CSV table of C-alpha atoms in Angstrom, one decimal:
chain,number,residue,atom,x,y,z
A,1,MET,CA,93.8,-22.9,35.7
A,2,GLU,CA,94.2,-21.5,39.5
A,3,LYS,CA,91.2,-19.4,40.6
A,4,LYS,CA,92.1,-15.7,41.3
A,5,GLN,CA,91.6,-15.0,44.9
A,6,THR,CA,90.2,-11.3,45.9
A,7,TYR,CA,91.7,-10.9,49.4
A,8,VAL,CA,89.7,-8.9,51.9
A,9,ASN,CA,90.8,-5.4,52.5
A,10,PRO,CA,91.5,-5.1,56.1
A,11,THR,CA,89.5,-1.7,56.4
A,12,GLN,CA,86.5,-3.4,55.3
A,13,THR,CA,84.5,-6.2,56.7
A,14,ILE,CA,83.2,-9.1,54.9
A,15,ASP,CA,79.6,-7.8,55.4
A,16,GLN,CA,80.4,-4.7,53.7
A,17,LEU,CA,82.1,-6.4,50.8
A,18,LEU,CA,79.1,-8.8,50.3
A,19,ILE,CA,76.5,-5.9,50.8
A,20,LYS,CA,78.4,-3.8,48.1
A,21,ALA,CA,78.4,-6.6,45.8
A,22,ILE,CA,74.7,-7.0,46.1
A,23,LEU,CA,74.1,-3.3,45.7
A,24,ASN,CA,76.5,-3.4,42.6
A,25,ASN,CA,74.3,-6.3,41.3
A,26,GLU,CA,77.4,-8.4,41.3
A,27,PHE,CA,75.1,-10.9,43.5
A,28,PRO,CA,71.7,-9.2,42.2
A,29,PRO,CA,68.4,-9.8,44.4
A,30,GLY,CA,66.9,-13.2,43.4
A,31,SER,CA,70.3,-14.6,42.5
A,32,THR,CA,72.0,-17.2,44.8
A,33,LEU,CA,75.6,-16.9,46.2
A,34,PRO,CA,78.4,-19.3,45.0
A,35,PRO,CA,79.0,-22.2,47.4
A,36,GLU,CA,80.8,-21.4,50.6
A,37,ARG,CA,83.9,-23.1,49.7
A,38,GLU,CA,84.2,-21.1,46.4
A,39,LEU,CA,83.2,-17.6,48.1
A,40,SER,CA,85.6,-18.0,51.1
A,41,SER,CA,88.5,-19.2,48.6
A,42,LYS,CA,87.6,-16.1,46.4
A,43,LEU,CA,87.7,-13.7,49.6
A,44,GLY,CA,90.8,-15.4,51.2
A,45,ILE,CA,88.9,-16.0,54.4
A,46,ALA,CA,88.1,-19.0,56.4
A,47,ARG,CA,84.6,-20.9,55.8
A,48,THR,CA,83.7,-20.2,59.4
A,49,THR,CA,84.4,-16.4,59.1
A,50,LEU,CA,82.2,-16.3,56.2
A,51,ARG,CA,79.2,-18.4,57.5
A,52,GLU,CA,79.1,-15.8,60.7
A,53,SER,CA,78.9,-13.0,58.0
A,54,LEU,CA,76.2,-14.9,55.8
A,55,GLN,CA,74.3,-15.3,59.1
A,56,ARG,CA,74.4,-11.7,60.0
A,57,LEU,CA,73.1,-10.8,56.8
A,58,ALA,CA,70.5,-13.0,56.9
A,59,ARG,CA,69.4,-11.3,60.1
A,60,ASP,CA,69.5,-8.0,58.4
A,61,LYS,CA,67.3,-9.5,55.6
A,62,TRP,CA,69.9,-9.3,52.9
A,63,LEU,CA,70.2,-13.1,52.6
A,64,THR,CA,68.2,-16.1,52.9
A,65,ILE,CA,70.1,-19.3,54.1
A,66,ARG,CA,68.6,-22.3,52.8
A,67,LYS,CA,69.6,-25.8,54.2
A,68,GLY,CA,70.9,-28.0,51.4
A,69,GLN,CA,70.5,-25.2,48.9
A,70,PRO,CA,72.2,-22.0,47.6
A,71,THR,CA,72.1,-19.0,49.8
A,72,LEU,CA,69.6,-16.6,48.3
A,73,VAL,CA,70.0,-12.9,47.9
A,74,ASN,CA,67.0,-11.0,48.9
A,75,HIS,CA,64.8,-8.4,47.2
A,76,PHE,CA,66.0,-6.0,50.0
A,77,TRP,CA,63.6,-3.1,49.1
A,78,GLN,CA,60.8,-5.3,49.8
A,79,GLU,CA,62.2,-7.5,52.8
A,80,GLY,CA,64.5,-5.3,54.5
A,81,ASN,CA,64.5,-3.6,57.6
A,82,LEU,CA,65.9,-0.5,59.4
A,83,ASN,CA,69.3,-2.3,59.5
A,84,THR,CA,69.1,-2.6,55.7
A,85,LEU,CA,68.6,1.0,55.2
A,86,GLU,CA,71.5,1.9,57.3
A,87,ASN,CA,73.7,-0.6,55.8
A,88,ILE,CA,72.6,0.8,52.4
A,89,ILE,CA,73.2,4.3,53.2
A,90,ALA,CA,77.0,3.3,54.8
A,91,ASN,CA,78.1,1.3,51.6
A,92,THR,CA,76.5,3.6,49.1
A,93,GLU,CA,79.6,5.9,48.1
A,94,GLN,CA,77.5,8.3,45.9
A,95,PRO,CA,73.7,8.1,46.5
A,96,THR,CA,71.6,8.5,43.4
A,97,LYS,CA,69.5,11.5,43.2
A,98,ASN,CA,66.1,9.6,43.6
A,99,PHE,CA,67.4,7.8,46.7
A,100,VAL,CA,67.9,10.9,48.6
A,101,VAL,CA,64.7,12.3,47.0
A,102,HIS,CA,63.0,9.1,48.8
A,103,LEU,CA,64.8,9.9,52.0
A,104,LEU,CA,63.7,13.5,52.1
A,105,GLU,CA,60.2,12.4,51.3
A,106,VAL,CA,60.1,10.1,54.3
A,107,ARG,CA,61.4,13.0,56.4
A,108,SER,CA,58.8,15.2,55.2
A,109,SER,CA,56.4,12.5,56.9
A,110,LEU,CA,58.4,12.4,60.0
A,111,ALA,CA,59.4,15.8,60.8
A,112,PRO,CA,56.1,17.5,61.1
A,113,ALA,CA,55.1,14.7,63.4
A,114,PHE,CA,58.1,15.2,65.9
A,115,VAL,CA,57.9,18.9,65.6
A,116,HIS,CA,54.7,19.0,66.7
A,117,ASP,CA,55.2,16.7,69.8
A,118,ALA,CA,58.4,18.7,70.6
A,119,VAL,CA,56.7,22.1,70.7
A,120,LEU,CA,53.5,20.5,72.4
A,121,LYS,CA,55.8,18.9,75.3
A,122,ASN,CA,58.9,20.8,75.4
A,123,PRO,CA,58.3,24.5,73.8
A,124,ALA,CA,60.8,26.2,76.0
A,125,LYS,CA,63.8,23.9,75.0
A,126,VAL,CA,62.8,24.1,71.3
A,127,ILE,CA,62.8,27.7,71.8
A,128,ALA,CA,66.4,27.6,73.1
A,129,ILE,CA,67.8,25.4,70.2
A,130,LEU,CA,66.1,27.5,67.4
A,131,ALA,CA,67.3,30.9,69.0
A,132,LYS,CA,70.9,29.8,68.3
A,133,SER,CA,70.2,30.0,64.4
A,134,ASP,CA,70.7,33.8,65.0
A,135,GLU,CA,74.5,32.7,65.3
A,136,LEU,CA,74.5,30.5,62.3
A,137,LYS,CA,77.3,31.4,59.9
A,138,ASP,CA,76.5,31.7,56.5
A,139,ASP,CA,78.4,28.7,54.9
A,140,PRO,CA,77.7,25.2,53.8
A,141,ALA,CA,79.4,23.4,56.8
A,142,SER,CA,77.7,25.3,59.4
A,143,PHE,CA,74.1,25.1,57.9
A,144,THR,CA,74.8,21.2,57.6
A,145,SER,CA,76.0,20.7,61.1
A,146,PHE,CA,73.4,23.0,62.5
A,147,ASP,CA,70.3,21.6,60.6
A,148,TRP,CA,71.2,18.0,61.6
A,149,GLU,CA,71.5,18.8,65.3
A,150,LEU,CA,68.2,20.6,65.2
A,151,GLN,CA,66.6,17.4,63.7
A,152,LYS,CA,68.1,15.2,66.2
A,153,GLN,CA,67.3,17.6,69.0
A,154,LEU,CA,63.5,17.8,67.9
A,155,SER,CA,63.2,14.0,67.6
A,156,VAL,CA,64.5,13.8,71.0
A,157,LEU,CA,62.2,16.4,72.4
A,158,SER,CA,59.2,14.8,70.8
A,159,GLU,CA,59.7,12.0,73.7
A,160,ASN,CA,59.0,9.3,71.1
A,161,PRO,CA,62.6,7.2,70.9
A,162,ILE,CA,61.3,5.5,67.5
A,163,TYR,CA,61.6,9.2,65.9
A,164,VAL,CA,65.1,9.5,67.3
A,165,LEU,CA,66.2,5.9,65.9
A,166,LEU,CA,64.8,6.9,62.3
A,167,ILE,CA,66.5,10.1,62.3
A,168,ASN,CA,69.6,8.6,63.4
A,169,SER,CA,69.7,6.1,60.5
A,170,PHE,CA,70.1,8.9,58.0
A,171,SER,CA,73.2,10.4,59.6
A,172,ARG,CA,75.9,9.0,57.4
A,173,ILE,CA,74.3,10.3,54.4
A,174,TYR,CA,73.1,13.7,55.9
A,175,GLU,CA,76.7,15.3,55.6
A,176,HIS,CA,77.0,14.5,52.0
A,177,MET,CA,73.5,16.0,51.2
A,178,GLY,CA,73.8,18.8,53.7
A,179,GLN,CA,77.1,20.1,52.0
A,180,LEU,CA,75.6,20.0,48.5
A,181,TYR,CA,72.3,21.4,49.4
A,182,PHE,CA,73.6,24.4,51.4
A,183,SER,CA,76.1,25.2,49.0
A,184,HIS,CA,73.3,27.3,47.2
A,185,LEU,CA,72.7,30.5,49.2
A,186,GLN,CA,69.0,30.5,48.1
A,187,ASN,CA,68.8,27.1,50.2
A,188,ARG,CA,70.4,28.7,53.1
A,189,GLU,CA,67.9,31.6,53.0
A,190,ALA,CA,65.2,29.4,52.6
A,191,THR,CA,66.3,27.0,55.6
A,192,ARG,CA,66.8,30.4,57.8
A,193,LEU,CA,63.6,31.8,57.1
A,194,PHE,CA,62.0,28.2,58.3
A,195,TYR,CA,63.9,28.7,61.6
A,196,THR,CA,62.4,32.0,62.0
A,197,ARG,CA,59.0,30.8,61.3
A,198,LEU,CA,59.1,27.7,63.4
A,199,LEU,CA,60.7,29.6,66.4
A,200,ALA,CA,57.9,32.0,66.2
A,201,ALA,CA,55.3,29.1,66.1
A,202,ALA,CA,57.2,27.5,69.3
A,203,MET,CA,57.2,31.0,71.0
A,204,ALA,CA,53.4,31.0,70.6
A,205,ARG,CA,53.2,27.6,72.1
A,206,ASP,CA,51.4,26.3,68.8
A,207,PRO,CA,52.4,22.7,68.0
A,208,ILE,CA,49.8,22.6,65.2
A,209,GLN,CA,51.3,25.8,63.2
A,210,ALA,CA,54.9,24.4,64.0
A,211,GLU,CA,53.6,21.3,62.3
A,212,GLN,CA,52.5,22.8,59.4
A,213,ILE,CA,55.4,25.1,58.8
A,214,THR,CA,57.6,22.0,58.9
A,215,LYS,CA,55.7,20.4,56.5
A,216,GLU,CA,55.8,23.2,54.0
A,217,ASP,CA,59.6,23.5,54.3
A,218,MET,CA,60.1,19.7,54.1
A,219,LEU,CA,58.3,19.6,50.8
A,220,LYS,CA,60.1,22.7,49.6
A,221,SER,CA,63.2,21.3,50.6
A,222,ILE,CA,62.5,18.4,48.1
A,223,THR,CA,62.0,20.6,45.1
A,224,LEU,CA,65.1,22.8,45.9
A,225,TRP,CA,67.2,19.4,46.2
A,226,LYS,CA,66.1,18.4,42.7
A,227,ASN,CA,67.1,21.9,41.5
A,228,ALA,CA,70.6,21.7,43.4
A,229,SER,CA,71.4,17.9,42.3
A,230,ASN,CA,70.8,18.9,38.6
């Protein structure tokens, strides 16, 4: 009986198809991929094309290519890296509540530190950015856009490029999260209050207070997110 081929959608890369198959447990962590000949036939692509994709995924810690043995699917949550996180976000159409909470917990650890440094090193620029919140329209799209831009700019003003790279890793999922989070009036009101308090700390040139205010708000946002996503 002839094997059914699953031809690649031209809008998707081989990498994306394989990552989604791993995330959907078609190829769960700890399992092995089918032989190259079989997998390339199923996808309707050349073996050389498949091999290039496998090498990229191995570089990003999704796979371990073993000479003379089947390619192993890694336990990516334990062995992955920043590229792995970006790939998970990019290929997760509907992130789970727990996944978003994990991201917010990471943000609650990062944001206070880079806000502290931003206020310490560039207080005038922080003030200028936060002052724009007075003109912020009271709708989810406006809040999502402003809040994301604020986080990016504060990470830049911290003058630590690693913070910027980490924050940028969240860009693809933030629009989805923000639209849902800011669809609730109480969340917009809480965030507007945060901007006001943070602006006061920046005007006082007080990085320690700015750090504390940010920490409190980040932790509060986790609770509000859980309520918003129920």
